Amino acid sequence: MKGRSLVLGMLLASVLALTACGGKEEDVAVVDTEEVIEITEVVEELYYVTNEDAPEGMIVSELTGEFIDEALEKQRPIAVMIDNEKVALPHYGVSEADIVYEMVNSTHNDRVTRFMVLVKDWENIEQLGNVRSARPTNFMLCMGWNAILCHDGGPFYNNNYSNQPFSTNLNGGFDRVPNGKSREFTEYITTEDDIAERLKANKKSIEYQTEYYEGSRFQWLENVDLGEAAQEVTYIAPSFPHNQSELSYNAEDGLYYYSEYGEPHLDPGNDNAQLCFKNVVLQKADMYEYDSQGYMYYEIIEVRNEGYYFVNGKMIPIQWVKPSATSPTKYYDMEGNEIALNVGKTYIGIVPSDTWKEIVIE
């Protein structure tokens, strides 16, 4: 296979960070990039999946490393907020998303979580959702992808982020699909929603905003080998108590299958396929409350913290860094080498620091 070798290990450049993150200044852990990432010796040559390997008329997706139509190269992904309360199930279209984030949505209600799913080829969506409100953390994450955040409502704390020139969101107005539930559980993105037309009407770019987009965040390998020091892991429970998220490894296909509320997560919009992933990333992050109503945010900008990376039935500890609002989150092993992800879909769970030790890994 054609490709190119890279030196794993780099210095992170110091870049402008978003200042309106809420919380007190003394709570913000400023990135010491020289401490976090040190230049290391050249490692064994690896052949990454690049556009040079793509068949004619195709490119490598920045979200999955898979080959996609080259017409999508400059198209920004959408990031859709999806309720994770049991009453919101079943979700439609989630199994077809490229990346799925899961994170606490409120300090109340037993810390119920919400999905934020990233989709590159959104024009072919038949039904995705249901769509619910966003939180500041979702805006923070979207900025690194230059993604279009699709949601319905949210607290006024979002304003510090939604008003930034590098932040794009579509708030409400999506298709209503009768399903016998109360109104807040009936909103979906469907083929009836013309996202491109809405962006045009709001004078927002469908293509990447090159002045704010720093480029793809991941390096891709066909078959990641974490090495002999990696721990074998077949079961992961990310310590989300309300819906009891679980990921179980299937050695036959090399995928991690997601369940919640004690049952497999099935997608009726995709022949009842169970939600599954090639890569699983857990990020430890400090969580702060805005008020007594349970509104909160994760401290994820201009900080460094620890995490885990799971692939092919194995796990290694990692560290993650997001230097600024528009910077992508980067993942490194404990020696400071930037890790490569396996070609395929990725689950990213952002776990509060105070429950990090409750994660179950077996």
CSV table of C-alpha atoms in Angstrom, one decimal:
chain,number,residue,atom,x,y,z
A,1,MET,CA,0.0,0.0,0.0
A,2,LYS,CA,1.2,3.5,-0.8
A,3,GLY,CA,1.7,5.8,2.1
A,4,ARG,CA,4.1,7.9,4.0
A,5,SER,CA,6.0,7.5,7.2
A,6,LEU,CA,5.7,10.1,10.0
A,7,VAL,CA,7.6,10.8,13.2
A,8,LEU,CA,5.3,10.2,16.1
A,9,GLY,CA,6.0,12.9,18.6
A,10,MET,CA,5.7,16.7,18.1
A,11,LEU,CA,5.6,19.9,20.0
A,12,LEU,CA,2.2,21.5,20.3
A,13,ALA,CA,2.2,25.1,19.1
A,14,SER,CA,0.8,27.7,21.5
A,15,VAL,CA,-2.4,29.1,20.0
A,16,LEU,CA,-5.1,31.5,21.0
A,17,ALA,CA,-7.6,30.0,23.4
A,18,LEU,CA,-11.2,30.9,23.9
A,19,THR,CA,-11.4,32.9,27.1
A,20,ALA,CA,-15.1,32.7,27.8
A,21,CYS,CA,-15.2,29.2,29.3
A,22,GLY,CA,-16.9,30.0,32.5
A,23,GLY,CA,-15.6,29.1,35.9
A,24,LYS,CA,-12.8,30.7,37.8
A,25,GLU,CA,-9.4,31.5,36.4
A,26,GLU,CA,-7.6,29.5,39.0
A,27,ASP,CA,-9.6,26.4,38.0
A,28,VAL,CA,-8.1,26.4,34.5
A,29,ALA,CA,-5.1,24.2,34.0
A,30,VAL,CA,-3.0,25.9,31.4
A,31,VAL,CA,-1.2,23.6,28.9
A,32,ASP,CA,2.5,23.3,29.4
A,33,THR,CA,3.2,21.9,26.0
A,34,GLU,CA,6.9,21.2,26.6
A,35,GLU,CA,5.9,19.1,29.6
A,36,VAL,CA,3.1,17.3,27.8
A,37,ILE,CA,4.7,16.5,24.5
A,38,GLU,CA,8.3,15.9,24.0
A,39,ILE,CA,10.1,15.2,20.8
A,40,THR,CA,10.9,11.5,20.7
A,41,GLU,CA,13.2,9.4,18.6
A,42,VAL,CA,12.0,8.1,15.2
A,43,VAL,CA,9.9,5.0,15.7
A,44,GLU,CA,9.4,2.0,13.4
A,45,GLU,CA,8.0,3.1,10.0
A,46,LEU,CA,4.3,3.0,9.8
A,47,TYR,CA,2.2,3.4,6.7
A,48,TYR,CA,-0.8,5.7,7.3
A,49,VAL,CA,-3.9,5.8,5.2
A,50,THR,CA,-3.8,8.9,3.1
A,51,ASN,CA,-5.5,10.3,0.0
A,52,GLU,CA,-2.7,8.8,-2.1
A,53,ASP,CA,-4.2,5.4,-1.3
A,54,ALA,CA,-7.7,6.4,-2.2
A,55,PRO,CA,-9.4,5.0,-5.4
A,56,GLU,CA,-10.0,7.5,-8.2
A,57,GLY,CA,-12.8,9.9,-7.3
A,58,MET,CA,-12.5,9.2,-3.5
A,59,ILE,CA,-10.7,10.7,-0.5
A,60,VAL,CA,-10.0,9.7,3.1
A,61,SER,CA,-12.7,10.8,5.5
A,62,GLU,CA,-11.3,13.0,8.3
A,63,LEU,CA,-13.8,11.4,10.7
A,64,THR,CA,-13.3,7.7,10.0
A,65,GLY,CA,-10.2,7.2,7.8
A,66,GLU,CA,-12.5,5.4,5.3
A,67,PHE,CA,-12.7,6.3,1.6
A,68,ILE,CA,-15.6,8.6,0.7
A,69,ASP,CA,-16.7,10.6,-2.4
A,70,GLU,CA,-14.2,13.3,-3.1
A,71,ALA,CA,-17.2,15.7,-3.6
A,72,LEU,CA,-17.5,15.7,0.3
A,73,GLU,CA,-13.9,16.8,0.8
A,74,LYS,CA,-14.6,20.4,1.8
A,75,GLN,CA,-18.1,19.8,3.3
A,76,ARG,CA,-18.3,20.5,7.0
A,77,PRO,CA,-19.8,17.7,9.2
A,78,ILE,CA,-22.9,18.2,11.3
A,79,ALA,CA,-22.9,17.4,15.0
A,80,VAL,CA,-26.4,16.5,16.3
A,81,MET,CA,-27.6,16.6,19.9
A,82,ILE,CA,-29.5,13.4,20.8
A,83,ASP,CA,-31.4,12.8,24.1
A,84,ASN,CA,-30.3,9.7,26.0
A,85,GLU,CA,-33.2,9.4,28.4
A,86,LYS,CA,-34.9,6.0,28.1
A,87,VAL,CA,-38.1,7.6,26.9
A,88,ALA,CA,-36.2,9.0,23.9
A,89,LEU,CA,-35.3,5.5,22.6
A,90,PRO,CA,-35.1,4.1,20.1
A,91,HIS,CA,-32.7,6.5,18.4
A,92,TYR,CA,-32.8,6.7,14.6
A,93,GLY,CA,-29.7,6.9,12.4
A,94,VAL,CA,-27.2,6.9,15.2
A,95,SER,CA,-25.6,3.7,14.1
A,96,GLU,CA,-24.7,5.4,10.8
A,97,ALA,CA,-22.8,8.3,12.5
A,98,ASP,CA,-19.1,8.6,12.0
A,99,ILE,CA,-18.2,9.7,15.6
A,100,VAL,CA,-20.4,9.5,18.7
A,101,TYR,CA,-19.6,11.6,21.8
A,102,GLU,CA,-21.3,10.7,25.1
A,103,MET,CA,-21.2,13.1,28.0
A,104,VAL,CA,-23.1,14.1,31.1
A,105,ASN,CA,-25.8,16.7,30.2
A,106,SER,CA,-26.8,17.7,33.7
A,107,THR,CA,-25.6,17.3,37.3
A,108,HIS,CA,-29.3,16.4,38.1
A,109,ASN,CA,-31.3,13.3,37.0
A,110,ASP,CA,-28.5,11.0,38.1
A,111,ARG,CA,-26.2,12.7,35.6
A,112,VAL,CA,-28.1,11.7,32.5
A,113,THR,CA,-26.0,11.7,29.4
A,114,ARG,CA,-26.6,13.0,25.9
A,115,PHE,CA,-25.1,11.9,22.6
A,116,MET,CA,-23.5,14.3,20.1
A,117,VAL,CA,-23.1,12.5,16.8
A,118,LEU,CA,-20.9,13.7,14.0
A,119,VAL,CA,-21.9,12.9,10.4
A,120,LYS,CA,-19.9,13.9,7.3
A,121,ASP,CA,-22.3,12.8,4.5
A,122,TRP,CA,-25.4,14.5,6.0
A,123,GLU,CA,-27.3,15.1,2.8
A,124,ASN,CA,-28.1,11.4,2.6
A,125,ILE,CA,-29.7,11.3,6.1
A,126,GLU,CA,-33.2,9.7,6.2
A,127,GLN,CA,-33.9,10.2,9.9
A,128,LEU,CA,-31.6,11.1,12.7
A,129,GLY,CA,-32.4,11.9,16.3
A,130,ASN,CA,-34.4,12.8,18.3
A,131,VAL,CA,-32.9,16.2,18.4
A,132,ARG,CA,-32.5,17.9,21.8
A,133,SER,CA,-30.8,20.9,23.4
A,134,ALA,CA,-27.1,21.7,23.6
A,135,ARG,CA,-24.7,22.7,26.3
A,136,PRO,CA,-21.5,24.8,26.2
A,137,THR,CA,-19.3,21.7,26.1
A,138,ASN,CA,-20.9,20.7,22.8
A,139,PHE,CA,-20.0,24.1,21.2
A,140,MET,CA,-16.5,23.7,22.5
A,141,LEU,CA,-16.1,20.3,20.9
A,142,CYS,CA,-17.7,21.4,17.6
A,143,MET,CA,-15.3,24.3,17.2
A,144,GLY,CA,-12.4,21.9,16.9
A,145,TRP,CA,-14.1,20.1,14.1
A,146,ASN,CA,-15.5,23.3,12.5
A,147,ALA,CA,-18.8,21.3,12.6
A,148,ILE,CA,-22.3,22.6,12.4
A,149,LEU,CA,-24.1,22.0,15.7
A,150,CYS,CA,-27.7,20.9,15.3
A,151,HIS,CA,-29.8,21.2,18.4
A,152,ASP,CA,-33.1,22.6,19.8
A,153,GLY,CA,-32.5,25.1,22.6
A,154,GLY,CA,-30.2,25.2,25.5
A,155,PRO,CA,-29.3,27.6,28.4
A,156,PHE,CA,-28.2,31.2,28.0
A,157,TYR,CA,-24.7,30.0,29.0
A,158,ASN,CA,-24.4,28.8,25.3
A,159,ASN,CA,-24.3,32.4,24.1
A,160,ASN,CA,-20.6,32.9,24.9
A,161,TYR,CA,-19.9,30.2,22.4
A,162,SER,CA,-22.7,30.4,19.8
A,163,ASN,CA,-21.8,34.1,19.2
A,164,GLN,CA,-18.2,33.3,18.2
A,165,PRO,CA,-17.4,33.8,14.5
A,166,PHE,CA,-16.0,30.3,14.3
A,167,SER,CA,-19.1,28.7,15.8
A,168,THR,CA,-22.0,27.6,13.5
A,169,ASN,CA,-25.3,26.2,14.8
A,170,LEU,CA,-28.8,25.4,13.6
A,171,ASN,CA,-31.2,25.8,16.5
A,172,GLY,CA,-34.6,24.0,16.2
A,173,GLY,CA,-36.9,24.0,13.2
A,174,PHE,CA,-36.2,20.4,12.2
A,175,ASP,CA,-38.8,17.9,11.1
A,176,ARG,CA,-41.5,16.7,13.5
A,177,VAL,CA,-42.2,13.0,13.3
A,178,PRO,CA,-45.3,11.7,15.3
A,179,ASN,CA,-44.3,8.8,17.5
A,180,GLY,CA,-46.8,8.9,20.3
A,181,LYS,CA,-44.4,10.7,22.7
A,182,SER,CA,-44.5,14.2,24.1
A,183,ARG,CA,-43.4,17.0,21.7
A,184,GLU,CA,-39.8,17.2,23.0
A,185,PHE,CA,-39.1,13.7,21.8
A,186,THR,CA,-40.5,14.1,18.2
A,187,GLU,CA,-37.9,16.3,16.5
A,188,TYR,CA,-35.6,14.6,13.9
A,189,ILE,CA,-33.3,15.6,11.0
A,190,THR,CA,-34.9,14.0,7.9
A,191,THR,CA,-34.8,14.3,4.2
A,192,GLU,CA,-37.4,17.0,4.6
A,193,ASP,CA,-34.8,19.3,6.2
A,194,ASP,CA,-32.7,21.2,3.8
A,195,ILE,CA,-29.6,21.9,5.9
A,196,ALA,CA,-27.7,23.4,3.0
A,197,GLU,CA,-30.5,25.9,2.3
A,198,ARG,CA,-30.8,26.9,6.0
A,199,LEU,CA,-27.0,27.5,6.1
A,200,LYS,CA,-27.2,29.6,3.0
A,201,ALA,CA,-30.1,31.6,4.4
A,202,ASN,CA,-28.1,32.3,7.5
A,203,LYS,CA,-25.1,33.3,5.5
A,204,LYS,CA,-23.1,30.3,6.9
A,205,SER,CA,-20.6,28.3,5.0
A,206,ILE,CA,-21.3,24.7,4.0
A,207,GLU,CA,-17.6,24.3,3.4
A,208,TYR,CA,-14.8,24.4,6.0
A,209,GLN,CA,-14.0,27.9,7.2
A,210,THR,CA,-10.3,27.7,6.4
A,211,GLU,CA,-9.5,30.7,8.7
A,212,TYR,CA,-10.7,28.7,11.7
A,213,TYR,CA,-10.3,25.0,10.7
A,214,GLU,CA,-6.9,23.6,11.5
A,215,GLY,CA,-7.4,20.4,9.6
A,216,SER,CA,-7.9,16.7,10.3
A,217,ARG,CA,-7.1,15.7,13.9
A,218,PHE,CA,-6.4,12.0,13.4
A,219,GLN,CA,-3.7,9.8,11.8
A,220,TRP,CA,-5.2,6.6,10.4
A,221,LEU,CA,-3.9,3.0,10.3
A,222,GLU,CA,-5.6,-0.1,8.8
A,223,ASN,CA,-4.7,-2.2,11.8
A,224,VAL,CA,-3.5,-0.5,14.9
A,225,ASP,CA,-1.2,-2.6,17.2
A,226,LEU,CA,-0.9,-1.2,20.7
A,227,GLY,CA,2.1,-3.3,21.5
A,228,GLU,CA,2.9,-5.9,24.1
A,229,ALA,CA,2.5,-3.5,27.0
A,230,ALA,CA,-1.2,-3.0,26.1
A,231,GLN,CA,-3.8,-4.5,28.5
A,232,GLU,CA,-6.4,-6.9,27.0
A,233,VAL,CA,-9.9,-5.5,27.5
A,234,THR,CA,-13.2,-7.0,26.4
A,235,TYR,CA,-15.7,-4.9,28.5
A,236,ILE,CA,-15.9,-1.2,29.2
A,237,ALA,CA,-18.4,0.7,31.5
A,238,PRO,CA,-17.6,4.4,31.4
A,239,SER,CA,-19.3,5.2,34.8
A,240,PHE,CA,-22.4,6.9,33.5
A,241,PRO,CA,-24.8,5.8,36.2
A,242,HIS,CA,-28.1,7.0,34.7
A,243,ASN,CA,-28.2,4.9,31.5
A,244,GLN,CA,-25.4,2.5,32.5
A,245,SER,CA,-23.4,2.7,29.2
A,246,GLU,CA,-21.5,-0.5,28.3
A,247,LEU,CA,-19.2,-1.5,25.4
A,248,SER,CA,-18.4,-5.1,24.8
A,249,TYR,CA,-15.7,-6.3,22.4
A,250,ASN,CA,-16.5,-8.9,19.7
A,251,ALA,CA,-13.2,-10.5,18.6
A,252,GLU,CA,-14.8,-11.9,15.4
A,253,ASP,CA,-15.3,-8.5,13.8
A,254,GLY,CA,-13.0,-6.4,16.0
A,255,LEU,CA,-15.8,-4.0,17.1
A,256,TYR,CA,-17.1,-2.7,20.4
A,257,TYR,CA,-20.9,-3.0,20.8
A,258,TYR,CA,-22.8,-0.4,22.8
A,259,SER,CA,-25.6,-1.1,25.2
A,260,GLU,CA,-27.5,1.1,27.7
A,261,TYR,CA,-30.2,0.5,30.3
A,262,GLY,CA,-29.2,-3.1,30.2
A,263,GLU,CA,-30.1,-3.7,26.6
A,264,PRO,CA,-28.3,-3.5,23.2
A,265,HIS,CA,-28.7,-0.1,21.5
A,266,LEU,CA,-30.6,-0.9,18.3
A,267,ASP,CA,-31.3,1.5,15.4
A,268,PRO,CA,-34.7,0.9,13.7
A,269,GLY,CA,-33.6,3.4,11.0
A,270,ASN,CA,-30.8,1.0,10.0
A,271,ASP,CA,-32.4,-2.5,10.1
A,272,ASN,CA,-32.1,-2.6,13.9
A,273,ALA,CA,-28.3,-2.6,13.7
A,274,GLN,CA,-26.6,-2.4,17.1
A,275,LEU,CA,-24.5,0.7,17.7
A,276,CYS,CA,-20.8,-0.3,17.4
A,277,PHE,CA,-17.3,1.2,17.0
A,278,LYS,CA,-13.8,0.3,15.9
A,279,ASN,CA,-12.2,2.8,18.3
A,280,VAL,CA,-13.2,3.7,21.9
A,281,VAL,CA,-11.7,6.7,23.6
A,282,LEU,CA,-12.4,7.8,27.2
A,283,GLN,CA,-11.4,11.3,28.3
A,284,LYS,CA,-11.1,12.4,32.0
A,285,ALA,CA,-12.4,16.0,32.4
A,286,ASP,CA,-13.2,18.3,35.3
A,287,MET,CA,-16.9,19.2,35.4
A,288,TYR,CA,-18.3,22.4,36.8
A,289,GLU,CA,-21.8,23.6,37.7
A,290,TYR,CA,-23.1,26.9,36.5
A,291,ASP,CA,-26.0,27.0,38.9
A,292,SER,CA,-28.4,25.0,41.1
A,293,GLN,CA,-30.5,23.9,38.0
A,294,GLY,CA,-27.8,21.3,37.0
A,295,TYR,CA,-26.4,23.2,34.1
A,296,MET,CA,-22.7,22.4,33.7
A,297,TYR,CA,-19.7,22.2,31.5
A,298,TYR,CA,-16.5,20.2,31.1
A,299,GLU,CA,-13.2,22.0,31.3
A,300,ILE,CA,-11.7,20.9,27.9
A,301,ILE,CA,-10.1,24.0,26.4
A,302,GLU,CA,-6.5,24.9,27.3
A,303,VAL,CA,-6.1,21.9,29.5
A,304,ARG,CA,-4.4,18.5,29.5
A,305,ASN,CA,-5.7,15.4,31.1
A,306,GLU,CA,-5.6,11.6,31.1
A,307,GLY,CA,-7.6,9.0,29.2
A,308,TYR,CA,-7.7,5.5,27.7
A,309,TYR,CA,-7.7,4.3,24.2
A,310,PHE,CA,-9.2,0.9,23.2
A,311,VAL,CA,-8.8,-0.9,19.9
A,312,ASN,CA,-8.7,-4.5,18.7
A,313,GLY,CA,-9.4,-5.8,22.2
A,314,LYS,CA,-6.5,-3.9,23.9
A,315,MET,CA,-6.1,-0.7,25.9
A,316,ILE,CA,-3.4,1.8,26.7
A,317,PRO,CA,-3.5,4.9,28.9
A,318,ILE,CA,-3.2,8.1,27.0
A,319,GLN,CA,-3.2,11.9,27.5
A,320,TRP,CA,-5.3,14.4,25.6
A,321,VAL,CA,-4.7,18.1,24.8
A,322,LYS,CA,-7.0,20.7,23.3
A,323,PRO,CA,-4.9,23.9,23.2
A,324,SER,CA,-7.6,26.3,22.0
A,325,ALA,CA,-11.3,26.6,20.9
A,326,THR,CA,-10.6,25.9,17.3
A,327,SER,CA,-7.8,23.4,17.9
A,328,PRO,CA,-8.7,19.7,17.5
A,329,THR,CA,-8.2,17.5,20.5
A,330,LYS,CA,-5.1,15.4,20.1
A,331,TYR,CA,-4.3,12.1,21.8
A,332,TYR,CA,-0.8,10.9,22.9
A,333,ASP,CA,0.6,7.8,24.5
A,334,MET,CA,2.4,8.2,27.8
A,335,GLU,CA,5.8,8.7,26.0
A,336,GLY,CA,4.4,11.7,24.1
A,337,ASN,CA,3.9,10.0,20.8
A,338,GLU,CA,0.7,11.0,18.9
A,339,ILE,CA,-1.4,7.9,18.6
A,340,ALA,CA,-3.0,6.7,15.4
A,341,LEU,CA,-6.6,5.5,15.3
A,342,ASN,CA,-7.8,2.5,13.4
A,343,VAL,CA,-9.8,3.1,10.3
A,344,GLY,CA,-13.5,3.0,11.3
A,345,LYS,CA,-16.0,4.7,13.6
A,346,THR,CA,-15.1,6.1,17.0
A,347,TYR,CA,-16.9,6.4,20.4
A,348,ILE,CA,-15.6,9.2,22.7
A,349,GLY,CA,-16.8,9.2,26.2
A,350,ILE,CA,-16.1,12.3,28.3
A,351,VAL,CA,-16.1,11.2,32.0
A,352,PRO,CA,-16.2,13.5,35.0
A,353,SER,CA,-13.0,13.5,37.1
A,354,ASP,CA,-14.9,12.6,40.2
A,355,THR,CA,-16.2,9.3,38.8
A,356,TRP,CA,-13.1,8.5,36.7
A,357,LYS,CA,-12.0,5.8,39.2
A,358,GLU,CA,-15.5,4.1,38.9
A,359,ILE,CA,-14.9,3.2,35.2
A,360,VAL,CA,-15.0,-0.6,34.8
A,361,ILE,CA,-12.4,-2.2,32.5
A,362,GLU,CA,-12.3,-5.9,32.2
